[in-house]
Amino acid sequence: MLPFLEVIPSTKLANASVYVEYQHLPKKPAYWHYHPELEIIYIIEGSGIRQVGDNLGDFKPGDFFIFGNNLPHDLHVEGSIDHAKLLLIQIKPELLASNYQFEELEEVIKTINLADRGILIEGFYSDAISYFLRELNMPPLQKLLTLLELFKDISQPHWQARTTQLSSINYKHKPSDNKSDMKAHDRLNTVIQFIQENYHQQIFLKDIADKTFMSPNAFSRWFKQTMNIGFLEHLNKYRIEESCRQMISTSKPLSIISQDCGFESHSSFNRCFTKYKGTSPGKYKTQVTNKLTKNELH
C-alpha cells in the first residue's frame, strides 16, 4: 500500500515522550497515513469505517486501538453524527526502544509487538483511560506512569482474550518519501475517497479508472498490486463493513441497509455478507443486538 508519512508537529512531543489529546474527528476525505510514533486511540462517541494495514472494519464507542510504528491507518466517520470523539495518545518510539531487556516491561513489549499489525479490543474499559480524560494536562511523569498503568490493564488475561490483531501476518509496509510513491498515494486517496462518497450506489470500473487517468485494465492491475486485493472485492468489503455499522447504530431493516450500502438485491447482499462474515446478516444483527443489550444491563 502507498500511504503518506504524517509528520507529528514538534510542539506535541518536543520535550516529552507521551502526548495525550481529547479529539473531535470530523467527517473528512481519505487520510491514509502512517508515522513512526506508536498511537493509541479510544473511541468515546461516533462510528465509521477504519482501515488498518490491509484490514477493513468498523469502529464504534468502546473500541480501543493501538497502531504500531509506521503502520498505515485511517478512520472515516460515517452516519448521522458528523464527527467522532476519541482519546488520542502518541508515544515516541525511543521511549521503549532501549528497554527491551528489562523484565519489568516484558508485558508492555509483548503488546507493542502485537501492535505492529494493529490491535483492537472491543468494549475496553480502564481506570487509566478515565484518568487521561479527566486530567489531560497532567505533569509529564504522571502521563508516563498512567500510560504504564494502561499497558498493565491491557495485559490482563480478560483483555488479552479479547484482543484482535488487525492486518494480516503477510502485510508489509516500507516507509518511503519517494516522489513516485507520493504520486501513487494521491491516486490511492482519490480512490478511497471515491468509495467513501459513492459506495451506496452502483460504481462502474470505468468511472473510478477515469478518476485516476488510467484505463480500466491498467487501473485493476495497479489497484491489486497496491492494495493486495482486487477493486471489486475491496468495494464489497467496504459495503459489508458499512452495513455492520448501520446494524449497530441504526434501527433500519436489513432490506433498507442493503440498498443503502449499494447492493442491487437483497440476495446479493446476503451472499456477500455470508462470504466475508461467515454468517447471515440476520444472525449477525441478532448477535450484535443481544451483545449490546447485555452490555447495557451490566
Short mmCIF file of C-alpha atoms in Angstrom, two decimals:
data_model
loop_
_atom_site.label_atom_id
_atom_site.label_comp_id
_atom_site.label_asym_id
_atom_site.label_seq_id
_atom_site.Cartn_x
_atom_site.Cartn_y
_atom_site.Cartn_z
CA MET A 1 0.00 0.00 0.00
CA LEU A 2 1.08 3.57 -0.52
CA PRO A 3 0.05 5.80 2.38
CA PHE A 4 1.85 9.03 3.16
CA LEU A 5 4.12 9.92 6.05
CA GLU A 6 2.42 12.17 8.61
CA VAL A 7 4.89 14.35 10.47
CA ILE A 8 3.70 14.82 14.05
CA PRO A 9 4.20 18.53 14.95
CA SER A 10 7.29 19.02 17.08
CA THR A 11 5.22 21.02 19.57
CA LYS A 12 3.37 17.83 20.52
CA LEU A 13 6.40 15.78 21.51
CA ALA A 14 9.08 18.44 21.77
CA ASN A 15 10.41 17.59 25.22
CA ALA A 16 8.18 14.68 26.14
CA SER A 17 7.72 11.07 25.10
CA VAL A 18 3.93 10.89 25.55
CA TYR A 19 1.30 13.19 24.01
CA VAL A 20 -2.37 13.00 25.06
CA GLU A 21 -5.31 14.75 23.39
CA TYR A 22 -9.12 14.68 23.50
CA GLN A 23 -10.01 14.93 19.82
CA HIS A 24 -13.07 15.64 17.69
CA LEU A 25 -12.56 13.70 14.46
CA PRO A 26 -14.71 15.26 11.70
CA LYS A 27 -16.04 13.67 8.56
CA LYS A 28 -13.19 14.16 6.12
CA PRO A 29 -11.64 12.94 2.88
CA ALA A 30 -9.47 9.84 2.97
CA TYR A 31 -6.41 10.33 5.17
CA TRP A 32 -4.40 7.13 4.63
CA HIS A 33 -1.19 7.76 6.59
CA TYR A 34 1.49 6.44 8.91
CA HIS A 35 4.05 7.85 11.36
CA PRO A 36 6.93 6.49 13.46
CA GLU A 37 5.08 7.22 16.72
CA LEU A 38 3.07 4.46 18.40
CA GLU A 39 -0.58 5.55 18.53
CA ILE A 40 -3.40 4.62 20.90
CA ILE A 41 -7.00 5.56 20.09
CA TYR A 42 -10.04 5.03 22.32
CA ILE A 43 -13.42 5.73 20.70
CA ILE A 44 -15.75 7.67 23.00
CA GLU A 45 -18.53 8.63 20.60
CA GLY A 46 -19.30 8.16 16.91
CA SER A 47 -18.83 5.36 14.40
CA GLY A 48 -17.45 4.71 10.96
CA ILE A 49 -15.07 2.61 8.90
CA ARG A 50 -11.42 2.00 9.79
CA GLN A 51 -8.62 0.73 7.62
CA VAL A 52 -5.51 -0.62 9.34
CA GLY A 53 -2.84 -2.15 7.13
CA ASP A 54 -4.76 -4.50 4.84
CA ASN A 55 -7.67 -4.84 7.30
CA LEU A 56 -11.02 -3.16 6.78
CA GLY A 57 -13.68 -2.94 9.52
CA ASP A 58 -15.93 -0.66 11.52
CA PHE A 59 -15.30 1.34 14.68
CA LYS A 60 -17.70 2.29 17.47
CA PRO A 61 -17.74 3.57 21.06
CA GLY A 62 -15.66 1.42 23.40
CA ASP A 63 -13.21 0.32 20.69
CA PHE A 64 -9.58 0.55 21.77
CA PHE A 65 -6.86 0.55 19.10
CA ILE A 66 -3.08 0.50 19.14
CA PHE A 67 -1.32 1.24 15.85
CA GLY A 68 2.34 0.24 15.72
CA ASN A 69 5.20 2.33 14.38
CA ASN A 70 4.74 3.18 10.68
CA LEU A 71 1.54 1.12 10.37
CA PRO A 72 -0.77 2.77 7.80
CA HIS A 73 -4.24 3.57 9.14
CA ASP A 74 -7.31 5.75 8.65
CA LEU A 75 -10.60 6.30 10.47
CA HIS A 76 -13.51 7.57 8.38
CA VAL A 77 -16.57 8.88 10.22
CA GLU A 78 -19.94 7.69 8.86
CA GLY A 79 -23.55 8.06 9.94
CA SER A 80 -25.78 10.90 11.14
CA ILE A 81 -23.19 12.30 13.59
CA ASP A 82 -20.69 14.46 11.70
CA HIS A 83 -17.77 13.70 14.00
CA ALA A 84 -16.34 11.15 16.40
CA LYS A 85 -14.93 11.85 19.86
CA LEU A 86 -11.81 9.99 20.87
CA LEU A 87 -8.84 9.90 23.19
CA LEU A 88 -5.57 10.07 21.25
CA ILE A 89 -2.23 9.05 22.76
CA GLN A 90 1.00 9.24 20.75
CA ILE A 91 4.26 7.79 22.03
CA LYS A 92 7.78 8.41 20.81
CA PRO A 93 9.39 5.18 19.57
CA GLU A 94 12.53 5.96 21.57
CA LEU A 95 10.64 5.63 24.85
CA LEU A 96 10.72 1.84 24.88
CA ALA A 97 13.30 1.07 22.22
CA SER A 98 16.17 0.78 24.70
CA ASN A 99 14.20 -1.08 27.36
CA TYR A 100 13.57 -4.43 25.69
CA GLN A 101 15.93 -6.23 28.07
CA PHE A 102 14.11 -5.28 31.27
CA GLU A 103 11.69 -7.90 32.60
CA GLU A 104 9.52 -5.20 34.20
CA LEU A 105 8.44 -4.18 30.70
CA GLU A 106 8.06 -7.66 29.26
CA GLU A 107 4.24 -7.50 29.03
CA VAL A 108 4.38 -3.97 27.60
CA ILE A 109 6.76 -5.07 24.86
CA LYS A 110 4.56 -8.05 24.01
CA THR A 111 1.64 -5.68 23.47
CA ILE A 112 3.73 -3.32 21.36
CA ASN A 113 4.91 -6.22 19.20
CA LEU A 114 1.29 -7.23 18.62
CA ALA A 115 0.55 -3.62 17.65
CA ASP A 116 2.92 -3.91 14.68
CA ARG A 117 -0.14 -5.29 12.86
CA GLY A 118 -2.59 -3.11 14.77
CA ILE A 119 -4.71 -4.40 17.64
CA LEU A 120 -8.34 -3.89 18.65
CA ILE A 121 -10.03 -4.54 21.98
CA GLU A 122 -13.81 -4.13 21.80
CA GLY A 123 -15.70 -2.81 24.81
CA PHE A 124 -12.48 -1.87 26.59
CA TYR A 125 -12.50 -0.12 29.96
CA SER A 126 -9.62 1.05 32.13
CA ASP A 127 -9.29 3.47 35.03
CA ALA A 128 -6.24 4.82 33.21
CA ILE A 129 -8.44 5.87 30.26
CA SER A 130 -10.77 7.71 32.63
CA TYR A 131 -7.83 9.39 34.32
CA PHE A 132 -6.37 10.54 31.00
CA LEU A 133 -9.74 12.05 30.05
CA ARG A 134 -10.09 13.87 33.37
CA GLU A 135 -6.51 15.11 33.55
CA LEU A 136 -5.35 15.85 30.00
CA ASN A 137 -2.78 18.36 31.25
CA MET A 138 -1.27 16.15 33.93
CA PRO A 139 2.52 16.50 34.54
CA PRO A 140 4.78 14.55 32.13
CA LEU A 141 5.83 11.98 34.73
CA GLN A 142 2.20 11.31 35.61
CA LYS A 143 1.41 10.79 31.92
CA LEU A 144 4.14 8.17 31.69
CA LEU A 145 3.00 6.40 34.86
CA THR A 146 -0.63 6.42 33.69
CA LEU A 147 0.45 5.04 30.32
CA LEU A 148 2.25 2.16 32.04
CA GLU A 149 -0.88 1.56 34.13
CA LEU A 150 -2.85 1.40 30.89
CA PHE A 151 -0.46 -1.19 29.43
CA LYS A 152 -0.76 -3.15 32.67
CA ASP A 153 -4.54 -3.25 32.26
CA ILE A 154 -4.26 -4.36 28.63
CA SER A 155 -2.01 -7.27 29.64
CA GLN A 156 -4.64 -8.74 31.98
CA PRO A 157 -5.96 -12.14 30.77
CA HIS A 158 -9.53 -10.80 30.46
CA TRP A 159 -8.49 -8.19 27.91
CA GLN A 160 -5.82 -10.33 26.23
CA ALA A 161 -8.56 -12.84 25.40
CA ARG A 162 -10.50 -10.05 23.66
CA THR A 163 -7.52 -8.64 21.74
CA THR A 164 -7.62 -8.99 17.96
CA GLN A 165 -4.72 -8.35 15.59
CA LEU A 166 -5.98 -6.50 12.54
CA SER A 167 -3.74 -6.57 9.47
CA SER A 168 -2.66 -9.94 8.08
CA ILE A 169 0.60 -11.62 9.01
CA ASN A 170 1.82 -11.17 5.42
CA TYR A 171 1.18 -7.42 5.35
CA LYS A 172 4.35 -5.37 4.97
CA HIS A 173 4.83 -1.63 4.65
CA LYS A 174 8.12 0.09 3.89
CA PRO A 175 8.13 3.84 4.66
CA SER A 176 9.22 5.96 1.71
CA ASP A 177 9.44 9.60 0.70
CA ASN A 178 9.96 8.75 -2.97
CA LYS A 179 8.13 11.23 -5.23
CA SER A 180 6.60 8.46 -7.35
CA ASP A 181 5.24 6.86 -4.17
CA MET A 182 3.74 10.20 -3.14
CA LYS A 183 2.02 10.43 -6.52
CA ALA A 184 0.67 6.91 -6.09
CA HIS A 185 -0.51 7.87 -2.61
CA ASP A 186 -2.51 10.79 -4.02
CA ARG A 187 -4.06 8.45 -6.57
CA LEU A 188 -4.93 5.91 -3.88
CA ASN A 189 -6.51 8.56 -1.67
CA THR A 190 -8.63 9.63 -4.64
CA VAL A 191 -9.89 6.06 -4.99
CA ILE A 192 -10.56 5.62 -1.26
CA GLN A 193 -12.43 8.92 -1.09
CA PHE A 194 -14.49 7.99 -4.17
CA ILE A 195 -15.54 4.75 -2.47
CA GLN A 196 -16.43 6.57 0.75
CA GLU A 197 -18.63 9.03 -1.14
CA ASN A 198 -20.26 6.60 -3.61
CA TYR A 199 -20.43 3.12 -2.03
CA HIS A 200 -24.23 3.50 -1.71
CA GLN A 201 -24.73 3.49 -5.47
CA GLN A 202 -23.57 1.44 -8.44
CA ILE A 203 -19.90 2.03 -9.24
CA PHE A 204 -18.55 1.16 -12.68
CA LEU A 205 -14.89 0.29 -13.11
CA LYS A 206 -14.55 2.85 -15.90
CA ASP A 207 -15.78 5.64 -13.63
CA ILE A 208 -13.14 5.04 -10.99
CA ALA A 209 -10.45 4.37 -13.61
CA ASP A 210 -11.21 7.76 -15.19
CA LYS A 211 -10.65 9.40 -11.79
CA THR A 212 -7.09 8.07 -11.81
CA PHE A 213 -6.48 8.80 -15.53
CA MET A 214 -5.99 5.10 -16.27
CA SER A 215 -7.67 2.52 -18.46
CA PRO A 216 -9.91 0.02 -16.62
CA ASN A 217 -7.40 -2.81 -17.14
CA ALA A 218 -4.44 -0.72 -16.03
CA PHE A 219 -6.37 0.51 -13.02
CA SER A 220 -7.33 -3.03 -11.99
CA ARG A 221 -3.71 -4.18 -12.17
CA TRP A 222 -2.46 -1.13 -10.26
CA PHE A 223 -5.09 -1.42 -7.52
CA LYS A 224 -4.44 -5.14 -6.99
CA GLN A 225 -0.69 -4.53 -6.82
CA THR A 226 -1.09 -1.57 -4.46
CA MET A 227 -3.75 -2.91 -2.10
CA ASN A 228 -3.10 -6.64 -2.41
CA ILE A 229 -6.80 -7.09 -3.16
CA GLY A 230 -8.99 -6.62 -6.23
CA PHE A 231 -11.01 -3.41 -6.52
CA LEU A 232 -14.42 -5.10 -6.56
CA GLU A 233 -13.53 -7.23 -3.53
CA HIS A 234 -12.31 -4.16 -1.64
CA LEU A 235 -15.50 -2.27 -2.54
CA ASN A 236 -17.72 -5.12 -1.38
CA LYS A 237 -15.80 -5.46 1.89
CA TYR A 238 -16.27 -1.73 2.48
CA ARG A 239 -20.01 -2.05 1.82
CA ILE A 240 -20.29 -5.01 4.20
CA GLU A 241 -18.46 -3.16 6.98
CA GLU A 242 -20.73 -0.16 6.47
CA SER A 243 -23.76 -2.46 6.69
CA CYS A 244 -22.42 -3.81 10.01
CA ARG A 245 -22.01 -0.26 11.29
CA GLN A 246 -25.61 0.55 10.32
CA MET A 247 -26.91 -2.59 12.05
CA ILE A 248 -25.25 -1.39 15.26
CA SER A 249 -26.07 2.32 15.08
CA THR A 250 -29.50 2.42 13.38
CA SER A 251 -32.85 0.64 13.57
CA LYS A 252 -33.20 0.32 9.80
CA PRO A 253 -34.41 -3.06 8.46
CA LEU A 254 -31.89 -5.20 6.60
CA SER A 255 -33.66 -4.64 3.26
CA ILE A 256 -33.06 -0.88 3.54
CA ILE A 257 -29.49 -1.32 4.81
CA SER A 258 -28.62 -3.50 1.82
CA GLN A 259 -29.93 -0.83 -0.57
CA ASP A 260 -28.21 2.00 1.30
CA CYS A 261 -24.90 0.12 1.06
CA GLY A 262 -25.08 -0.23 -2.71
CA PHE A 263 -26.28 -3.81 -3.19
CA GLU A 264 -28.59 -4.30 -6.17
CA SER A 265 -30.60 -7.04 -4.47
CA HIS A 266 -31.11 -8.48 -1.00
CA SER A 267 -29.91 -11.88 -2.22
CA SER A 268 -26.58 -10.47 -3.43
CA PHE A 269 -26.22 -8.71 -0.07
CA ASN A 270 -26.85 -11.99 1.76
CA ARG A 271 -24.29 -13.87 -0.36
CA CYS A 272 -21.64 -11.20 0.01
CA PHE A 273 -22.23 -10.77 3.74
CA THR A 274 -22.00 -14.50 4.41
CA LYS A 275 -18.81 -14.71 2.35
CA TYR A 276 -16.98 -12.10 4.43
CA LYS A 277 -18.58 -12.57 7.85
CA GLY A 278 -19.24 -16.31 7.89
CA THR A 279 -22.85 -15.81 8.95
CA SER A 280 -26.03 -14.31 7.53
CA PRO A 281 -26.96 -10.64 8.06
CA GLY A 282 -29.97 -11.67 10.16
CA LYS A 283 -27.92 -13.83 12.52
CA TYR A 284 -25.22 -11.16 12.77
CA LYS A 285 -27.77 -8.48 13.67
CA THR A 286 -29.29 -10.75 16.34
CA GLN A 287 -25.85 -11.43 17.84
CA VAL A 288 -24.98 -7.72 17.88
CA THR A 289 -28.34 -6.75 19.40
CA ASN A 290 -28.00 -9.37 22.14
CA LYS A 291 -24.45 -8.25 22.87
CA LEU A 292 -25.44 -4.59 23.12
CA THR A 293 -28.39 -5.44 25.39
CA LYS A 294 -26.13 -7.49 27.64
CA ASN A 295 -23.62 -4.64 27.88
CA GLU A 296 -26.38 -2.15 28.76
CA LEU A 297 -27.60 -4.43 31.57
CA HIS A 298 -24.11 -4.52 33.05
#
